[in-house]
PDB file of C-alpha atoms in Angstrom:
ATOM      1  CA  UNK A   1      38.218  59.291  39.045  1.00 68.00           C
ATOM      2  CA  UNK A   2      35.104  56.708  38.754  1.00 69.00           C
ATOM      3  CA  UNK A   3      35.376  55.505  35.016  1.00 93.00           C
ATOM      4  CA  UNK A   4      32.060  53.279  34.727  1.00 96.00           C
ATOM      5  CA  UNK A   5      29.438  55.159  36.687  1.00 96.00           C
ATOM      6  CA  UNK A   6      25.823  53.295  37.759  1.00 97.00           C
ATOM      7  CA  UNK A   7      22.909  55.036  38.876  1.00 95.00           C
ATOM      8  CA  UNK A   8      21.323  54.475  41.201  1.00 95.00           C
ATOM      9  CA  UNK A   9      22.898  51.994  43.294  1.00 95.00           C
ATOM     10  CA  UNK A  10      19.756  50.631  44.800  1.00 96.00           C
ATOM     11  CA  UNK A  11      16.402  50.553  43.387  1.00 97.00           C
ATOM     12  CA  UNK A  12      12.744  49.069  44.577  1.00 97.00           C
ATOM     13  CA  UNK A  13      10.437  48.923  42.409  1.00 96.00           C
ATOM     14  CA  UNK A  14       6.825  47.517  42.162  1.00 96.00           C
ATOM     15  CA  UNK A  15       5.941  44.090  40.251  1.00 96.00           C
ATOM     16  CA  UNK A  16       5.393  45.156  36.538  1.00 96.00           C
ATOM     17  CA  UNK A  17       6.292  48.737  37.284  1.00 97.00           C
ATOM     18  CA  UNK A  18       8.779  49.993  34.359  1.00 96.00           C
ATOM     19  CA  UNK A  19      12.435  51.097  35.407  1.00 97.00           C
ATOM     20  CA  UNK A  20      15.047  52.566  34.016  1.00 97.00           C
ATOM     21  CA  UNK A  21      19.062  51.966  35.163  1.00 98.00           C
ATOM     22  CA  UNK A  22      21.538  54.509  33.859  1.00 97.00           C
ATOM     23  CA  UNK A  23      25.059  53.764  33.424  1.00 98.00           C
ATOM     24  CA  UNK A  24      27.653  56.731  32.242  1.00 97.00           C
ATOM     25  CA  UNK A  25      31.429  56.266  31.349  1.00 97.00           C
ATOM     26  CA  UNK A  26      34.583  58.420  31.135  1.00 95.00           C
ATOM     27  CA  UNK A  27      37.238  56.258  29.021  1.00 95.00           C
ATOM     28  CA  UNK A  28      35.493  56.911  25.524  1.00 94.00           C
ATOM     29  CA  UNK A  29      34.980  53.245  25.013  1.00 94.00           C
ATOM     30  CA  UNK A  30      33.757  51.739  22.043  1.00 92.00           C
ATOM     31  CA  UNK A  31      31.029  49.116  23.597  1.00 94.00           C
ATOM     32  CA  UNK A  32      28.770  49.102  26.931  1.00 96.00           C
ATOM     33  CA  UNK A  33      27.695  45.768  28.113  1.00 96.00           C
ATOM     34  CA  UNK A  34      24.718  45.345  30.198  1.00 97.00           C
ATOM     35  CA  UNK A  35      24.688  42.112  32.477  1.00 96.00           C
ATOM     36  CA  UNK A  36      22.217  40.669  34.718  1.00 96.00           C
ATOM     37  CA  UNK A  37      23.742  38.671  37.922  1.00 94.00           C
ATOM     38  CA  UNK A  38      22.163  36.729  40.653  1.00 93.00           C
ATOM     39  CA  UNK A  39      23.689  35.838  44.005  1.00 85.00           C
ATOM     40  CA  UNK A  40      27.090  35.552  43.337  1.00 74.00           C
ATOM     41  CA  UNK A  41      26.531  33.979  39.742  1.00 87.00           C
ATOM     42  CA  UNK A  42      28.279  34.578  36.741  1.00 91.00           C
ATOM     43  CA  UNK A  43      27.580  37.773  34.961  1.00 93.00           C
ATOM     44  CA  UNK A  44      25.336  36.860  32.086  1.00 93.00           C
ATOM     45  CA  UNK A  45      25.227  38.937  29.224  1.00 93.00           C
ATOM     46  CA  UNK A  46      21.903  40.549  28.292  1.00 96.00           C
ATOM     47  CA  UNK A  47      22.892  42.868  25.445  1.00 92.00           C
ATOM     48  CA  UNK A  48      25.862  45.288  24.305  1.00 93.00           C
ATOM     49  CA  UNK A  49      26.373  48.335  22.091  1.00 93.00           C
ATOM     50  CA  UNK A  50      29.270  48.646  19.562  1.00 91.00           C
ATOM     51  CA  UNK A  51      29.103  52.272  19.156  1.00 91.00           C
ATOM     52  CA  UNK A  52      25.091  52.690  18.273  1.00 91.00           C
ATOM     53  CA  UNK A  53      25.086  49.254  16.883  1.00 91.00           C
ATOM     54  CA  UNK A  54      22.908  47.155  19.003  1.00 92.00           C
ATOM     55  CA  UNK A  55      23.611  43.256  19.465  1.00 90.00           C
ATOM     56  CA  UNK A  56      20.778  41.566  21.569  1.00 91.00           C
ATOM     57  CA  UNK A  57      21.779  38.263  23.237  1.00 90.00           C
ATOM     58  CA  UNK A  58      19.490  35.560  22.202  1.00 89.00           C
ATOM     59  CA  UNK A  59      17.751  34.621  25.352  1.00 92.00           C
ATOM     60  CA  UNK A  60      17.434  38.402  26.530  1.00 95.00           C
ATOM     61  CA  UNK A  61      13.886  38.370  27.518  1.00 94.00           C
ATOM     62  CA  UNK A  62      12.118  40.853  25.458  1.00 94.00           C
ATOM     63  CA  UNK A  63      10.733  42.749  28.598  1.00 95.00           C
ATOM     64  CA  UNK A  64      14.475  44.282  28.942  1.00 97.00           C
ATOM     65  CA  UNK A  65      15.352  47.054  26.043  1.00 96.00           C
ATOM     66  CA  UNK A  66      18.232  49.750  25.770  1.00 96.00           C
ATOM     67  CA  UNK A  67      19.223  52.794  24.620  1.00 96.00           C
ATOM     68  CA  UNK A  68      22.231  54.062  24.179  1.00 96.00           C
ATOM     69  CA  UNK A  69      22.190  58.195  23.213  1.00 96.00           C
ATOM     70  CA  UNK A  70      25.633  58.635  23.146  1.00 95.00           C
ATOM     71  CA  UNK A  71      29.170  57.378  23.281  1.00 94.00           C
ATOM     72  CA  UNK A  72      28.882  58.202  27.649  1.00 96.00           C
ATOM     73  CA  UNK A  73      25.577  56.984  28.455  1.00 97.00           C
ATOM     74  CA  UNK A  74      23.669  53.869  28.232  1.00 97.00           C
ATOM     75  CA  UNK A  75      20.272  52.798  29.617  1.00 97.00           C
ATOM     76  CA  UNK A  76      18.790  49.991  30.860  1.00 97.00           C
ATOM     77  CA  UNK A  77      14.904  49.735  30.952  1.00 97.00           C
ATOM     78  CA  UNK A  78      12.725  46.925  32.098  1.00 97.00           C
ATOM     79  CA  UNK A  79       9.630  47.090  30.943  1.00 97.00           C
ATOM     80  CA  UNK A  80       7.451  45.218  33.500  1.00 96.00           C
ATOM     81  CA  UNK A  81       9.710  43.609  36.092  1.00 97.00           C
ATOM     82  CA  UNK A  82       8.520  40.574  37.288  1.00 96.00           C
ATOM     83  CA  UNK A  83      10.031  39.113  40.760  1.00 96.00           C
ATOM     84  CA  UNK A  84      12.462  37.198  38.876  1.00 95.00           C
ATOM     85  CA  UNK A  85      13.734  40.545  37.733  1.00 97.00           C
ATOM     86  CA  UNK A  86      15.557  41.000  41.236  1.00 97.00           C
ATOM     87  CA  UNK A  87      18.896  41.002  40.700  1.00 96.00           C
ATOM     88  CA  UNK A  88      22.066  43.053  40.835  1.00 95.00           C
ATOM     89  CA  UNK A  89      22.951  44.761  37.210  1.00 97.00           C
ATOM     90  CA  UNK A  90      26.094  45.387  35.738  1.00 96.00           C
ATOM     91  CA  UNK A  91      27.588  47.697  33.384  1.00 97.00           C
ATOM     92  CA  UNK A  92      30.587  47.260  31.373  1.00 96.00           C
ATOM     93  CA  UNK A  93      32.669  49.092  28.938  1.00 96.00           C
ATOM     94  CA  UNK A  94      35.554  48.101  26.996  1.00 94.00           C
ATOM     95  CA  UNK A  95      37.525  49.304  23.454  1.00 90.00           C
ATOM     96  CA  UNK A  96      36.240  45.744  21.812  1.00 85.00           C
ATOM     97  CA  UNK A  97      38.875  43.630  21.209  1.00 84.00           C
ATOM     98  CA  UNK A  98      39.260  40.404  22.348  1.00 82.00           C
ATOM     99  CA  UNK A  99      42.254  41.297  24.349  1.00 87.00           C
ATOM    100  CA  UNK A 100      41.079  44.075  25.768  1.00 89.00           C
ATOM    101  CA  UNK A 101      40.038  44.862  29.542  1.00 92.00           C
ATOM    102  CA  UNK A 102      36.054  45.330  30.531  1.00 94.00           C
ATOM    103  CA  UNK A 103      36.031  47.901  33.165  1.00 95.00           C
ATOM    104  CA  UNK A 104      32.557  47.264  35.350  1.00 96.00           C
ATOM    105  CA  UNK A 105      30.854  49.525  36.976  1.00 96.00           C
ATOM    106  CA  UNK A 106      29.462  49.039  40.841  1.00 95.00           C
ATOM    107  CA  UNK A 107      26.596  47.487  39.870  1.00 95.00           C
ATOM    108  CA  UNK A 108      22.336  48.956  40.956  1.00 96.00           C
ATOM    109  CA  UNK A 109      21.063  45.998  42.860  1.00 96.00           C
ATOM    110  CA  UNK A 110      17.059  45.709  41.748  1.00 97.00           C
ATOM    111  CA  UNK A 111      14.184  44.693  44.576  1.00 97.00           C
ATOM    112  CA  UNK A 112      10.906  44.210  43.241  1.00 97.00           C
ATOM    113  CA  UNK A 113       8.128  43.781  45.902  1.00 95.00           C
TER     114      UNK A 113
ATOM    115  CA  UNK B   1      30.900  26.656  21.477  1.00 80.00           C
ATOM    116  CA  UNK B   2      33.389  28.648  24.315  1.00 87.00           C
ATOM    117  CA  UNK B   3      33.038  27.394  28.043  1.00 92.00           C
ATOM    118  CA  UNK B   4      34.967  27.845  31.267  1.00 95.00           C
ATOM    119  CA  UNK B   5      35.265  25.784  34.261  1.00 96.00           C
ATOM    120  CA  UNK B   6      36.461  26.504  37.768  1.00 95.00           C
ATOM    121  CA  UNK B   7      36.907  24.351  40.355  1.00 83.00           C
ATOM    122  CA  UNK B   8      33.927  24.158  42.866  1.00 79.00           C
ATOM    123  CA  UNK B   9      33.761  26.181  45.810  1.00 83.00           C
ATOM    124  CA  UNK B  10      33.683  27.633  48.232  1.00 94.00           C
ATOM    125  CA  UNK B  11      37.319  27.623  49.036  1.00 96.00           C
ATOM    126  CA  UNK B  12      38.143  28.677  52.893  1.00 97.00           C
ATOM    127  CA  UNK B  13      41.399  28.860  53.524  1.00 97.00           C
ATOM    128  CA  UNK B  14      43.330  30.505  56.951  1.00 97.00           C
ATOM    129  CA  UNK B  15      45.874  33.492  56.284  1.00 97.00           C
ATOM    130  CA  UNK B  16      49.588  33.162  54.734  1.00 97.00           C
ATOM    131  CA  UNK B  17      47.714  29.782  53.211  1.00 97.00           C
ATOM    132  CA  UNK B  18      48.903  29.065  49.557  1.00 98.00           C
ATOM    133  CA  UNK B  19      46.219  29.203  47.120  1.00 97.00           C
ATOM    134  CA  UNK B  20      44.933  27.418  43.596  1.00 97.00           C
ATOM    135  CA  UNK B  21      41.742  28.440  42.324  1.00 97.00           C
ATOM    136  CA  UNK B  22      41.715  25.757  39.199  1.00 97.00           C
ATOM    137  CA  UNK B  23      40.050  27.031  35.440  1.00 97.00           C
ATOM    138  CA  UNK B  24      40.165  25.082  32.362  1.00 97.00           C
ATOM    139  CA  UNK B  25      38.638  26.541  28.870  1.00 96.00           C
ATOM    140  CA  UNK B  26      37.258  25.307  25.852  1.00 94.00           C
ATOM    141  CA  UNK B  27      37.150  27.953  22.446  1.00 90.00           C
ATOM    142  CA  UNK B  28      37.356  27.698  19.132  1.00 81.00           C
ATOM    143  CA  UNK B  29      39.668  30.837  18.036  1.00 77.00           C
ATOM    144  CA  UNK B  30      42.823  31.971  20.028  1.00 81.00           C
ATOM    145  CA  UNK B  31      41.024  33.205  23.399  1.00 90.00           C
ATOM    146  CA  UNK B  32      42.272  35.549  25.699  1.00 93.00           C
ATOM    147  CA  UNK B  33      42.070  34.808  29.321  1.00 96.00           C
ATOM    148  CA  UNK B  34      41.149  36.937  32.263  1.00 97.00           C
ATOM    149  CA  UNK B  35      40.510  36.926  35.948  1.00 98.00           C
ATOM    150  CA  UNK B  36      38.393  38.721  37.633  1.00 97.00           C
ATOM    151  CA  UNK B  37      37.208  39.732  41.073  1.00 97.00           C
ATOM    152  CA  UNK B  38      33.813  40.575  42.903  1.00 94.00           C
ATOM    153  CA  UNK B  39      34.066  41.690  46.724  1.00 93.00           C
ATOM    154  CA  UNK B  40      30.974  42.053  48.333  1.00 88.00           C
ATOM    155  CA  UNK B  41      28.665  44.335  46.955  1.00 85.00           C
ATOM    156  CA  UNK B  42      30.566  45.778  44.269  1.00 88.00           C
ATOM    157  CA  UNK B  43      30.976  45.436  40.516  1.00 90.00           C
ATOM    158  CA  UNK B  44      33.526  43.121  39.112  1.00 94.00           C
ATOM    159  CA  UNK B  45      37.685  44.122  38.139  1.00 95.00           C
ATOM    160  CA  UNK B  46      40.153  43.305  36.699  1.00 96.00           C
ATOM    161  CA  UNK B  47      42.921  40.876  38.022  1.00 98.00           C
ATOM    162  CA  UNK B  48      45.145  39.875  35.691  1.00 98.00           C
ATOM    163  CA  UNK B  49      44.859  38.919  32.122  1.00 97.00           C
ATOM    164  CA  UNK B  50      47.004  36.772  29.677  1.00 96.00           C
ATOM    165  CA  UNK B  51      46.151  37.294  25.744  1.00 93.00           C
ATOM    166  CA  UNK B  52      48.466  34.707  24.022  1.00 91.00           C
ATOM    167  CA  UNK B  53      49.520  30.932  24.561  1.00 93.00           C
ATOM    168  CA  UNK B  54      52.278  30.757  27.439  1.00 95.00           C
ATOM    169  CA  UNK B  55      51.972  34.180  29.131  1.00 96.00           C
ATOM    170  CA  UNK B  56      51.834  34.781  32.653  1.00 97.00           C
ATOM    171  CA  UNK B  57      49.566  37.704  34.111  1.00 97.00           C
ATOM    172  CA  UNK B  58      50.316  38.665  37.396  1.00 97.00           C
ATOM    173  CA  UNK B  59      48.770  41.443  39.891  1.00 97.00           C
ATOM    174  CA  UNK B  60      48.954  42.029  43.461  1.00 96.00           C
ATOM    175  CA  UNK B  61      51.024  38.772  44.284  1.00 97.00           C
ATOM    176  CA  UNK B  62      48.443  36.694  41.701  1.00 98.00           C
ATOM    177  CA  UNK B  63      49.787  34.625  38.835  1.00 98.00           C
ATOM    178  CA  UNK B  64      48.072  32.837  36.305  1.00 98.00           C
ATOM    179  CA  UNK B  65      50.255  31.139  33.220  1.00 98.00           C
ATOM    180  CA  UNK B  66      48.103  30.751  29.508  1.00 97.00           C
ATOM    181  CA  UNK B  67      48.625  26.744  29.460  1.00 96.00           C
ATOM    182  CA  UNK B  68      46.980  26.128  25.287  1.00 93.00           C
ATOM    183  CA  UNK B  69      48.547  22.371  25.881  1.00 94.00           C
ATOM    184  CA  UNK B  70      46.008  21.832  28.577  1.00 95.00           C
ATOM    185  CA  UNK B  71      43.546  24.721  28.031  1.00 95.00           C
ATOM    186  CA  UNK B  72      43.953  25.733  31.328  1.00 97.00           C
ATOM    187  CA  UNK B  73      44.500  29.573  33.339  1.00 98.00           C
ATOM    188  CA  UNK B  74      45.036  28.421  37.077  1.00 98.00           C
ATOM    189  CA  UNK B  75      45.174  31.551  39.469  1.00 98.00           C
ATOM    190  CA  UNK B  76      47.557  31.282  42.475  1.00 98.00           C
ATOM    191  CA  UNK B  77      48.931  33.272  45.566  1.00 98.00           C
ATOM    192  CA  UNK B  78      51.686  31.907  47.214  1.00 97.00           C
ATOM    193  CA  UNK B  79      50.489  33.479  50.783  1.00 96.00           C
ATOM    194  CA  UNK B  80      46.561  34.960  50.901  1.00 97.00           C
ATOM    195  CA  UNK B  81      45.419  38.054  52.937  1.00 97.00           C
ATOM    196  CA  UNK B  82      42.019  38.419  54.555  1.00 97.00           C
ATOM    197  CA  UNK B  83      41.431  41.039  52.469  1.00 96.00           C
ATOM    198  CA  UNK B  84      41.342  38.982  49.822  1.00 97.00           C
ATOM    199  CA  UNK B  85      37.934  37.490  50.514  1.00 96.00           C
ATOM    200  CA  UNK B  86      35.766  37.832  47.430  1.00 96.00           C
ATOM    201  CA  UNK B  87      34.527  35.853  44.824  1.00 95.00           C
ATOM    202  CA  UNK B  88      37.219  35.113  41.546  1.00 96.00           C
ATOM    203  CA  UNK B  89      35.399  34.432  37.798  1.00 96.00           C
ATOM    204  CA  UNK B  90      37.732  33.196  35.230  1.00 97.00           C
ATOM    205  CA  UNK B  91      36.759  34.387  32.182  1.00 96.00           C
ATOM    206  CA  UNK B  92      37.500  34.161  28.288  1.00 93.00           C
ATOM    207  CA  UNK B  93      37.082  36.486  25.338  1.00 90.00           C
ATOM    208  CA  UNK B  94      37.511  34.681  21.287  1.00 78.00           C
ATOM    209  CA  UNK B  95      37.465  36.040  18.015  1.00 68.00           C
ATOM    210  CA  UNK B  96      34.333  34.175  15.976  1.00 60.00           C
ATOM    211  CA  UNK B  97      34.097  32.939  12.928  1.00 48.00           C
ATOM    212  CA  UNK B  98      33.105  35.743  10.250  1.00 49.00           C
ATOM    213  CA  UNK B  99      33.463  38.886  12.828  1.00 53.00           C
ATOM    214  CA  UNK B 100      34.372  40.152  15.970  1.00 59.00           C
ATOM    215  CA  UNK B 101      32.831  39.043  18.740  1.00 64.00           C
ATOM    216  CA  UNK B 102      33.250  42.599  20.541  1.00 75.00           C
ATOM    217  CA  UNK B 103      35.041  41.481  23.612  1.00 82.00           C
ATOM    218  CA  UNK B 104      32.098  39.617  24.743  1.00 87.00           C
ATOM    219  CA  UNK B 105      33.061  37.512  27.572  1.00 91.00           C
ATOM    220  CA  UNK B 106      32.175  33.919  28.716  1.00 91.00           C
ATOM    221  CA  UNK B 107      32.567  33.644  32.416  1.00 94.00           C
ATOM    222  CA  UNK B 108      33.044  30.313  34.644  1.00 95.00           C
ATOM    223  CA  UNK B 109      30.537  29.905  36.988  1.00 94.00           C
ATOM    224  CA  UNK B 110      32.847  31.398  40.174  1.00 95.00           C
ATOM    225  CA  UNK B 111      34.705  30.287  43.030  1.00 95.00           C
ATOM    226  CA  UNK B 112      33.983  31.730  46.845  1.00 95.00           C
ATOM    227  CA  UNK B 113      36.855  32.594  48.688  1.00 96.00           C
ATOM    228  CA  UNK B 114      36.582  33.066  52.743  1.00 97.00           C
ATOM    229  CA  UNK B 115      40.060  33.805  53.916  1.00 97.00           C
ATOM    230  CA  UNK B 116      39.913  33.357  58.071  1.00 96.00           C
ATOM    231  CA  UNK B 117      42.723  35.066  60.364  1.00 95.00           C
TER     232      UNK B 117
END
C-alpha cells in the first residue's frame, strides 16, 4: 500500500550526464514537492507543483527542471549534474494546506562519478 | 521570515532514558507544527503534528504541546526504545501574506538520536 512511490532508489550517473528521477503517488494529492537533502540535513525545497501550476524556489539552480504530466506522476530532471549534485532526493505530496500532512516518499539517493 | 531551531545534536541516550529534543519557531501567520522522522536510509514521516496554539500531538508514546507564549514545539518520550534511533526535524508550515503558501514547509536543521541498549 506504498502511497509516494520513487524510482529508482539508487542512481549513478556520470558528471554532466542528464537524469531523470520519477516519483508516482496514490492519495490524489493536490501538490508534489521535490527536495534535495545532504547527509542528514534538512530537506530543502527545490520546487513544487499545485496541480500543473509550477512554483520554482528561488535559489533552485537552473540545471534542475520538472515536469509534472499528471495528477500521479512527477519528474525530476537534472540537466548536467555536477558532483555537488550527489545527494539523496525526496518526494513529497500533500492536499496543500497548511495543516495538512506531507507524505514522503523513500527517497533515490544520486552518485555522480 | 519563518525559522525553526532545534537543539544541537547528536543526542545519545541509553534505553528506558527520558527524552527532550528542544524546537523553538519564529512565523509570521498562525503556523502549524510538525515532527518528523528520518531512519536510516529512508524518506522522512510523519510523527505527530499540532495545527493550533495549545494542542498536544502525540504518536507512538511522543508528545509535543503548541506553546504560541514561547513559540516553542518540544518533542518528548518519557522512556526511548532502540528502535527509535533516527534523526527528528521539527518543522513548520504558515499561511503568507496575499496566498497560500501550499503547505510548504520550513524545517529545523535536525537532531541525531543514537539510542544504546
Amino acid at each position: 500500500d506504498a502511497m509516494v512511490i520513487q524510482n529508482p532508489r539508487y542512481q549513478v550517473t556520470q558528471f554532466g550526464k542528464p537524469v531523470t528521477l520519477s516519483c508516482s503517488q496514490t492519495l490524489n494529492h493536490n501538490v508534489m514537492y521535490w527536495y534535495q537533502q545532504k547527509s542528514s540535513q534538512a530537506p530543502k525545497l527545490l520546487f513544487h507543483y499545485y496541480d500543473k501550476d509550477f512554483n520554482n524556489e528561488a535559489d533552485t539552480p537552473d540545471n534542475f527542471q520538472s515536469r509534472r504530466p499528471n495528477t500521479s506522476f512527477c519528474f525530476l530532471d537534472i540537466r548536467s549534474p555536477g558532483l555537488g549534485d550527489a545527494a539523496m532526493y525526496l518526494c513529497a505530496t500533500s492536499r496543500g494546506s497548511r495543516t495538512d500532512t506531507q507524505y514522503f516518499g523513500p527517497g533515490t539517493r544520486l552518485t555522480v562519478l | 521570515g519563518n525559522s525553526v531551531t532545534q537543539m544541537e545534536g547528536p543526542v545519545t541516550l541509553s534505553e528506558e532514558a527520558f527524552l527532550t529534543i528542544n524546537c523553538t519557531y519564529t512565523a509570521t501567520g498562525y503556523p502549524s507544527l510538525f515532527w518528523y522522522v528520518q531512519y536510516p536510509g529512508e524518506g522522512l514521516q510523519l510523527l505527530l503534528k499540532a495545527t493550533k496554539a495549545d494542542d498536544k500531538g502525540s504518536n507512538k508514546g511522543f508528545e509535543a504541546t503548541y506553546r504560541k507564549e514561547t513559540t516553542s514545539f518540544h518533542l518528548e518520550k518519557g522512556s526511548v526504545q532502540v528502535s527509535d534511533s533516527a534523526v527528528y526535524f521539527c518543522a513548520l508550515s504558515d499561511t503568507y501574506a496575499g496566498g497560500t503558501s501550499y503547505g510548504k514547509l520550513t524545517f529545523g536543521q535536525g537532531t541525531i538520536l543514537t539510542v544504546h541498549p
